[in-house]
Amino acid sequence: MLLGCIADDFTGATDLAGTIANAGLTAVQVNGVPETGLRIDPADAVVVALKSRTIEAASAVAQSLAALAWLRSQGAQRFYFKVCSTFDSTPAGNIGPVADALCEALGARLNVVTPAYPRNARTVYQGHLFVGESLLSDTGMRTHPLTPMTDSNLVRVLAAQTPRRVGLLPHAVTARGPAAVAAQLESLAADGCRHVIADAIDDAQLELLGAVLAPQWLATGGSGLAAGMAAALRTRATAAGAAATGWPSGPGVILAGSCSAATLAQIERVKDALPRLRLDPVALHRDRGAAAAALDWARARLGERPLLIYASAPPEQVAAAQAALGREQAAQVVEDALRTIAVGLAAAGARRFVVAGGETSGAVVEALGVRALAIGPEIAPGVPWTRAADGKPYALALKSGNFGGPDFFTRAFELAP
Ligand code: ADP
């Protein structure tokens, strides 16, 4: 494994795994701290998705160290700590405490840090983080409910989170090339710096940094620096993971729990062409046998054409269901039904699952017992086909509500590997 990554939140992990795959490495995402014995298909890069961004620092450190130990046991040769491209954190952490603990555990002398992600308009100059033309502290992040970012100077922000010294690798040095960068990092380390905020204003600089940092034990940042490192490691990539295991083929099903405008339009586009069943939360709640009946309906129709099963509804119907059952219970009955249906259809031979909705995807993946996902071809920006990388025979496309164009479902099955 060329790169073992620890991501501090779930969507950040998915973004990172997709970015690394687009850069030409095989990538697998593991959800949550891996069990000691978890075995996954080989891959160039493995991303462990934690939810450690805003939890207590001590728990974030413990989870990150557990992820690190597992990645080491799987043979990772270098490590990447993935944080948000807006550097979401507070003086209590968790970027500083986790980065310190990873350095300690790895015996890393220096940790270079940059959240720069030019594709999403995040750049770092003189240690200050910009979002588009604005300093971070002049954006909506200033009033974020959990991690308000009121200072754009990342050297100062990180220094508040660690007893270690934090230095700066400025743009002017990076502009002089890799040898100048290496010399500056050496001199910062000799000065006692443990962490170094690196300026980066475009992908070329991130590739340069990636090439300099590729031989190091540890680096920290957003998806941008990871893409730079992946580019530097590309010549050593193996197609092992992807080649070793073929893509599952077999009956497909679309399970939709997202009520976003995008998902409703996507359903509208295919609903007359596919066998379909709409789930009504109130009916599911009233009749305990309704989910089993829905499963029977679907099992009888499983075959060549994908089935469409959806609870997705326009705002007034969602509001009515929530008024009848309460917001949480309405969501819960839908998620429970989709879990039952997913598990039942998998047992009946379904192999390809397209799931619409972030929470819905989490529920379906968990119900199917899938712990690791290998990243495949991209269906829409941010939504790749994935395949279970822990021995289960499923392909999954997990779409967060707003993603994808109106033809997403058709495209998904056309592009299925
Ligand atoms: P998105 O990615 O669009 O936010 P999610 O799956 O994360 O989609 O969230 C949608 C939530 O709405 C889920 O918890 C789902 O169970 C719930 N839900 C789906 N259909 C209905 C409905 N008809 N009425 C009320 N809640 C619903």
Coordinates of C-alpha atoms and ligand atoms in Angstrom, one line a residue:
M1 CA 0.0 0.0 0.0
L2 CA 1.6 3.2 -1.2
L3 CA -0.5 5.6 0.9
G4 CA -2.5 4.9 4.1
C5 CA -5.0 7.8 4.8
I6 CA -6.9 8.7 7.8
A7 CA -9.8 11.1 7.1
D8 CA -11.6 13.1 9.8
D9 CA -15.0 12.9 8.3
F10 CA -17.0 10.6 5.9
T11 CA -17.7 12.8 2.9
G12 CA -14.1 14.1 3.1
A13 CA -12.9 10.5 2.9
T14 CA -15.1 9.8 -0.2
D15 CA -13.8 12.9 -1.8
L16 CA -10.2 11.9 -1.0
A17 CA -10.6 8.3 -2.3
G18 CA -12.2 9.6 -5.5
T19 CA -9.5 12.2 -6.0
I20 CA -6.7 9.6 -5.5
A21 CA -8.5 7.2 -8.0
N22 CA -8.8 10.0 -10.6
A23 CA -5.0 10.6 -10.2
G24 CA -4.4 7.0 -11.3
L25 CA -4.0 4.9 -8.1
T26 CA -6.4 2.2 -7.0
A27 CA -8.2 3.3 -3.9
V28 CA -10.3 1.6 -1.2
Q29 CA -12.3 3.4 1.5
V30 CA -12.9 1.7 4.8
N31 CA -15.8 3.0 6.9
G32 CA -15.0 3.6 10.6
V33 CA -12.1 2.3 12.7
P34 CA -11.2 -1.1 11.1
E35 CA -11.5 -4.2 13.3
T36 CA -8.1 -5.7 13.9
G37 CA -8.8 -8.7 11.7
L38 CA -10.4 -6.9 8.8
R39 CA -9.0 -8.0 5.4
I40 CA -9.6 -6.0 2.3
D41 CA -8.6 -6.3 -1.4
P42 CA -5.1 -4.8 -2.1
A43 CA -5.0 -1.2 -3.3
D44 CA -2.4 1.5 -3.8
A45 CA -4.2 3.8 -1.4
V46 CA -6.6 3.0 1.5
V47 CA -8.7 5.7 3.2
V48 CA -10.1 5.1 6.6
A49 CA -13.1 7.3 7.1
L50 CA -13.6 8.5 10.7
K51 CA -16.0 11.0 12.2
S52 CA -13.4 12.6 14.4
R53 CA -13.6 16.3 13.3
T54 CA -15.6 17.6 16.1
I55 CA -15.6 14.9 18.8
E56 CA -13.5 15.3 21.9
A57 CA -9.8 15.5 21.1
A58 CA -8.8 12.5 23.1
S59 CA -11.3 10.3 21.2
A60 CA -10.1 11.7 17.9
V61 CA -6.5 10.8 18.8
A62 CA -7.5 7.3 20.0
Q63 CA -9.5 6.5 16.8
S64 CA -6.8 8.0 14.6
L65 CA -4.1 5.9 16.3
A66 CA -6.2 2.7 15.9
A67 CA -6.7 3.5 12.2
L68 CA -2.9 4.1 11.9
A69 CA -2.1 0.8 13.6
W70 CA -4.4 -1.1 11.2
L71 CA -3.0 0.7 8.1
R72 CA 0.5 -0.2 9.3
S73 CA -0.6 -3.8 9.8
Q74 CA -1.8 -3.8 6.1
G75 CA 1.7 -2.6 5.0
A76 CA 1.1 1.1 4.4
Q77 CA 4.4 2.7 3.4
R78 CA 3.5 6.3 4.1
F79 CA 0.6 8.1 5.7
Y80 CA -1.8 11.0 5.1
F81 CA -4.0 12.8 7.6
K82 CA -7.0 14.2 5.6
V83 CA -8.6 17.3 7.1
C84 CA -11.2 19.7 5.7
S85 CA -10.1 22.2 3.0
T86 CA -11.5 25.0 5.3
F87 CA -9.3 23.6 8.1
D88 CA -12.4 23.1 10.3
S89 CA -11.1 22.9 13.9
T90 CA -11.1 24.8 17.2
P91 CA -8.3 25.7 19.6
A92 CA -9.0 22.4 21.4
G93 CA -8.3 20.5 18.1
N94 CA -8.6 18.2 16.5
I95 CA -6.0 18.8 13.8
G96 CA -3.1 19.6 16.2
P97 CA -3.7 16.8 18.7
V98 CA -4.2 14.1 16.0
A99 CA -1.2 15.3 13.9
D100 CA 1.0 15.4 17.1
A101 CA -0.1 11.8 18.0
L102 CA 0.5 10.5 14.4
C103 CA 4.0 12.1 14.4
E104 CA 4.8 10.6 17.7
A105 CA 3.6 7.1 16.7
L106 CA 5.5 7.2 13.4
G107 CA 8.6 8.9 14.7
A108 CA 8.0 11.5 12.0
R109 CA 10.3 14.5 12.4
L110 CA 8.3 17.0 10.3
N111 CA 4.7 17.1 9.2
V112 CA 3.8 19.4 6.2
V113 CA 0.3 20.7 6.3
T114 CA -1.8 22.4 3.6
P115 CA -5.6 22.4 3.0
A116 CA -5.1 24.1 -0.4
Y117 CA -7.6 22.6 -3.0
P118 CA -7.5 25.0 -5.9
R119 CA -10.2 23.0 -7.8
N120 CA -12.6 24.1 -5.0
A121 CA -11.0 27.6 -4.8
R122 CA -9.1 26.9 -1.6
T123 CA -5.6 28.4 -1.7
V124 CA -3.0 29.2 0.9
Y125 CA -0.7 32.3 0.6
Q126 CA 1.7 33.5 3.3
G127 CA 0.1 30.9 5.6
H128 CA -3.4 32.5 5.1
L129 CA -6.3 30.4 3.7
F130 CA -8.4 31.9 1.0
V131 CA -11.8 30.7 -0.3
G132 CA -12.1 32.2 -3.7
E133 CA -11.1 35.9 -3.3
S134 CA -11.9 36.0 0.4
L135 CA -9.9 35.2 3.5
L136 CA -11.4 32.2 5.3
S137 CA -12.5 34.4 8.2
D138 CA -14.5 36.6 5.9
T139 CA -16.7 33.6 4.7
G140 CA -19.6 31.9 6.3
M141 CA -17.1 29.7 8.1
R142 CA -16.7 32.6 10.5
T143 CA -20.0 31.6 12.1
H144 CA -19.9 27.8 11.6
P145 CA -21.9 26.2 14.5
L146 CA -19.2 23.7 15.5
T147 CA -15.9 25.0 14.2
P148 CA -16.1 28.8 13.7
M149 CA -13.0 29.9 11.8
T150 CA -12.3 33.5 12.8
D151 CA -8.6 33.6 11.9
S152 CA -7.2 32.9 8.4
N153 CA -3.6 32.6 9.5
L154 CA -3.1 28.8 9.6
V155 CA 0.2 29.0 11.4
R156 CA -1.5 30.8 14.3
V157 CA -4.6 28.5 14.1
L158 CA -2.5 25.3 14.2
A159 CA -0.1 26.7 16.9
A160 CA -3.1 27.2 19.2
Q161 CA -3.8 23.4 18.9
T162 CA -0.3 22.0 19.6
P163 CA 2.6 22.6 22.0
R164 CA 4.9 21.9 19.1
R165 CA 6.4 24.7 17.0
V166 CA 4.7 25.5 13.7
G167 CA 6.6 27.0 10.7
L168 CA 5.7 28.3 7.3
L169 CA 6.9 27.2 3.8
P170 CA 6.1 30.3 1.8
H171 CA 5.2 30.6 -1.8
A172 CA 8.4 32.4 -2.6
V173 CA 10.4 29.3 -1.7
T174 CA 8.1 26.8 -3.5
A175 CA 8.4 29.0 -6.6
R176 CA 12.2 28.3 -6.6
G177 CA 11.6 24.5 -7.1
P178 CA 11.9 21.2 -5.2
A179 CA 15.5 21.7 -4.1
A180 CA 14.6 25.0 -2.4
V181 CA 11.6 23.4 -0.8
A182 CA 13.6 20.4 0.6
A183 CA 16.3 22.8 1.9
Q184 CA 13.7 25.0 3.6
L185 CA 12.0 22.0 5.2
E186 CA 15.3 20.8 6.5
S187 CA 16.1 24.1 8.0
L188 CA 12.7 24.4 9.6
A189 CA 13.1 20.9 11.2
A190 CA 16.6 21.9 12.5
D191 CA 14.9 25.0 14.1
G192 CA 12.6 22.7 16.0
C193 CA 9.5 23.0 13.9
R194 CA 7.2 19.9 14.1
H195 CA 4.5 21.2 11.7
V196 CA 4.9 23.4 8.6
I197 CA 2.0 25.2 6.9
A198 CA 2.8 25.1 3.2
D199 CA 1.6 27.8 0.8
A200 CA 0.0 26.5 -2.4
I201 CA -2.0 28.4 -4.9
D202 CA -2.4 26.0 -7.8
D203 CA -2.2 22.3 -8.7
A204 CA 1.3 22.6 -10.1
Q205 CA 2.6 23.7 -6.6
L206 CA 0.7 20.8 -5.0
E207 CA 2.3 18.4 -7.4
L208 CA 5.7 19.8 -6.6
L209 CA 5.0 19.5 -2.9
G210 CA 3.6 16.0 -3.5
A211 CA 6.8 14.9 -5.2
V212 CA 9.0 16.3 -2.4
L213 CA 6.8 14.8 0.3
A214 CA 6.2 11.4 -1.3
P215 CA 9.3 9.9 0.4
Q216 CA 8.2 11.2 3.8
W217 CA 6.3 9.3 6.5
L218 CA 3.5 11.7 7.0
A219 CA 1.7 14.7 5.5
T220 CA -1.5 16.4 6.3
G221 CA -4.0 18.4 4.3
G222 CA -7.1 18.4 2.0
S223 CA -7.6 16.4 -1.1
G224 CA -5.4 18.8 -3.1
L225 CA -2.0 17.8 -1.6
A226 CA -3.1 14.1 -1.6
A227 CA -3.7 14.4 -5.4
G228 CA -0.2 15.9 -5.7
M229 CA 1.3 12.9 -3.8
A230 CA -0.8 10.4 -5.8
A231 CA 0.6 12.0 -9.0
A232 CA 4.1 11.5 -7.7
L233 CA 3.4 7.9 -6.7
R234 CA 1.6 7.0 -10.0
T235 CA 4.6 5.3 -11.6
R236 CA 4.7 2.9 -8.7
A237 CA 0.9 2.1 -8.8
T238 CA -0.2 -1.4 -9.4
A239 CA -3.6 -2.3 -10.8
A240 CA -3.6 -5.1 -8.3
G241 CA -6.8 -4.3 -6.5
A242 CA -8.9 -3.6 -9.5
A243 CA -7.4 -6.4 -11.6
A244 CA -7.5 -9.1 -8.9
T245 CA -11.2 -9.0 -8.5
G246 CA -13.7 -8.5 -11.2
W247 CA -16.8 -6.3 -10.9
P248 CA -19.9 -8.0 -9.7
S249 CA -22.6 -8.3 -12.3
G250 CA -26.2 -9.3 -11.8
P251 CA -29.6 -7.8 -11.1
G252 CA -29.7 -4.1 -10.2
V253 CA -31.9 -2.0 -7.9
I254 CA -32.3 1.7 -7.2
L255 CA -33.1 2.5 -3.6
A256 CA -33.9 6.2 -3.0
G257 CA -34.5 7.8 0.3
S258 CA -33.3 11.3 -0.6
C259 CA -36.0 13.9 -1.1
S260 CA -33.8 16.5 -2.7
A261 CA -34.9 18.3 -5.9
A262 CA -32.1 16.5 -7.8
T263 CA -33.2 13.0 -6.7
L264 CA -36.9 13.8 -7.4
A265 CA -36.0 14.9 -11.0
Q266 CA -33.8 11.7 -11.4
I267 CA -36.8 9.5 -10.3
E268 CA -39.1 11.4 -12.6
R269 CA -36.8 10.6 -15.6
V270 CA -36.9 6.8 -15.2
K271 CA -40.1 6.1 -13.3
D272 CA -42.2 5.1 -16.4
A273 CA -39.4 2.9 -17.8
L274 CA -38.7 0.7 -14.8
P275 CA -40.7 -1.5 -12.5
R276 CA -41.3 0.8 -9.5
L277 CA -42.6 0.8 -6.0
R278 CA -43.2 3.9 -3.8
L279 CA -42.8 3.5 0.0
D280 CA -45.1 5.7 2.1
P281 CA -43.7 6.3 5.7
V282 CA -47.2 6.5 7.2
A283 CA -48.2 3.1 5.6
L284 CA -44.9 1.6 6.7
H285 CA -45.6 2.7 10.2
R286 CA -49.2 1.6 10.3
D287 CA -48.6 -1.9 8.8
R288 CA -45.7 -3.8 10.3
G289 CA -45.8 -6.2 7.3
A290 CA -45.5 -3.5 4.7
A291 CA -41.7 -3.7 4.3
A292 CA -41.9 -7.5 3.9
A293 CA -44.7 -7.0 1.3
A294 CA -42.5 -4.5 -0.6
L295 CA -39.7 -7.0 -0.5
D296 CA -41.9 -9.8 -1.9
W297 CA -43.0 -7.4 -4.7
A298 CA -39.4 -6.6 -5.6
R299 CA -38.1 -10.2 -5.3
A300 CA -40.7 -11.3 -7.9
R301 CA -39.5 -8.7 -10.3
L302 CA -35.7 -8.9 -9.8
G303 CA -34.1 -9.5 -13.2
E304 CA -32.7 -7.8 -16.2
R305 CA -34.2 -4.3 -15.7
P306 CA -33.3 -2.4 -12.5
L307 CA -36.1 -2.0 -10.0
L308 CA -36.9 1.4 -8.6
I309 CA -37.9 1.5 -5.0
Y310 CA -38.3 5.0 -3.4
A311 CA -39.6 6.9 -0.5
S312 CA -38.5 10.1 -2.0
A313 CA -41.3 12.6 -2.0
P314 CA -41.9 16.4 -2.6
P315 CA -41.7 18.8 0.4
E316 CA -45.5 18.8 1.1
Q317 CA -45.6 15.0 1.3
V318 CA -42.5 14.9 3.5
A319 CA -44.1 17.6 5.8
A320 CA -47.3 15.5 6.0
A321 CA -45.4 12.3 6.9
Q322 CA -43.4 14.3 9.5
A323 CA -46.5 15.8 11.0
A324 CA -48.0 12.3 11.4
L325 CA -44.9 10.5 12.7
G326 CA -42.4 13.1 13.7
R327 CA -39.3 13.9 11.7
E328 CA -37.1 11.1 13.2
Q329 CA -39.7 8.4 13.1
A330 CA -40.6 9.2 9.5
A331 CA -36.9 8.8 8.5
Q332 CA -36.5 5.7 10.7
V333 CA -39.3 3.7 9.1
V334 CA -38.1 4.5 5.7
E335 CA -34.5 3.6 6.5
D336 CA -35.6 0.4 8.2
A337 CA -37.7 -0.6 5.2
L338 CA -34.8 0.1 2.8
R339 CA -32.5 -2.0 5.0
T340 CA -34.9 -4.9 4.9
I341 CA -35.4 -4.6 1.2
A342 CA -31.6 -4.3 0.5
V343 CA -30.8 -7.4 2.6
G344 CA -33.6 -9.4 1.1
L345 CA -32.8 -8.6 -2.4
A346 CA -29.1 -9.3 -1.9
A347 CA -30.1 -12.7 -0.6
A348 CA -32.3 -13.1 -3.7
G349 CA -29.3 -12.3 -6.0
A350 CA -29.3 -8.5 -6.5
R351 CA -25.7 -7.4 -7.1
R352 CA -25.8 -3.8 -8.1
F353 CA -27.2 -1.2 -5.8
V354 CA -27.7 2.5 -6.7
V355 CA -28.6 4.4 -3.5
A356 CA -29.8 8.0 -3.4
G357 CA -29.3 9.9 -0.2
G358 CA -26.4 10.3 2.3
E359 CA -28.1 8.9 5.3
T360 CA -29.9 6.3 3.2
S361 CA -26.6 5.2 1.7
G362 CA -25.1 4.8 5.2
A363 CA -28.1 2.6 6.2
V364 CA -27.9 0.4 3.1
V365 CA -24.1 -0.1 3.3
E366 CA -24.4 -1.0 7.0
A367 CA -27.3 -3.4 6.4
L368 CA -25.4 -5.2 3.7
G369 CA -22.4 -5.5 6.1
V370 CA -20.0 -3.8 3.6
R371 CA -16.9 -2.5 5.5
A372 CA -14.7 -1.4 2.5
L373 CA -15.4 0.0 -0.9
A374 CA -13.0 0.1 -3.9
I375 CA -13.5 3.1 -6.1
G376 CA -14.4 2.6 -9.7
P377 CA -15.5 4.7 -12.7
E378 CA -17.1 8.1 -12.0
I379 CA -20.8 8.3 -12.9
A380 CA -21.1 12.0 -12.0
P381 CA -18.7 14.4 -10.3
G382 CA -18.2 13.1 -6.8
V383 CA -20.2 9.8 -7.4
P384 CA -18.1 6.8 -8.5
W385 CA -19.3 3.2 -8.9
T386 CA -17.7 1.3 -6.0
R387 CA -17.4 -2.4 -5.3
A388 CA -17.3 -4.1 -1.9
A389 CA -13.6 -4.7 -1.2
D390 CA -14.1 -7.0 1.7
G391 CA -15.2 -10.1 -0.2
K392 CA -18.9 -9.3 -0.6
P393 CA -20.3 -9.6 -4.1
Y394 CA -21.9 -6.1 -4.5
A395 CA -21.3 -3.1 -6.7
L396 CA -22.7 0.1 -5.1
A397 CA -23.2 3.7 -6.4
L398 CA -23.8 5.9 -3.4
K399 CA -25.2 9.3 -4.3
S400 CA -25.6 12.1 -1.8
G401 CA -28.9 13.8 -2.4
N402 CA -28.0 16.8 -4.6
F403 CA -25.5 15.1 -6.8
G404 CA -25.9 14.0 -10.4
G405 CA -27.9 15.3 -13.4
P406 CA -31.4 14.2 -14.3
D407 CA -30.2 11.1 -16.2
F408 CA -28.1 9.9 -13.3
F409 CA -29.9 6.5 -12.9
T410 CA -29.7 5.6 -16.6
R411 CA -26.1 6.7 -16.7
A412 CA -25.2 4.7 -13.7
F413 CA -26.4 1.4 -15.3
E414 CA -24.9 2.3 -18.6
L415 CA -21.5 2.9 -17.0
A416 CA -21.6 -0.1 -14.6
P417 CA -18.3 -1.9 -15.1
Ligands
ADP1 P1 -30.0 13.5 1.2 O1 -28.6 13.1 0.8 O2 -30.8 14.1 0.1 O3 -30.0 14.5 2.4 P2 -30.6 11.4 3.0 O4 -30.8 10.0 2.8 O5 -29.4 11.8 3.7 O6 -30.8 12.2 1.7 O7 -31.8 12.0 3.9 C1 -33.2 11.8 3.5 C2 -34.0 11.4 4.8 O8 -35.3 11.6 4.5 C3 -33.7 10.0 5.1 O9 -33.5 9.8 6.5 C4 -35.0 9.3 4.7 O10 -35.3 8.1 5.5 C5 -36.0 10.4 4.9 N1 -37.2 10.2 4.1 C6 -37.3 9.6 2.9 N2 -38.5 9.7 2.3 C7 -39.3 10.4 3.2 C8 -40.6 10.8 3.3 N3 -41.4 10.5 2.3 N4 -41.1 11.4 4.4 C9 -40.2 11.7 5.4 N5 -38.9 11.4 5.4 C10 -38.4 10.7 4.3

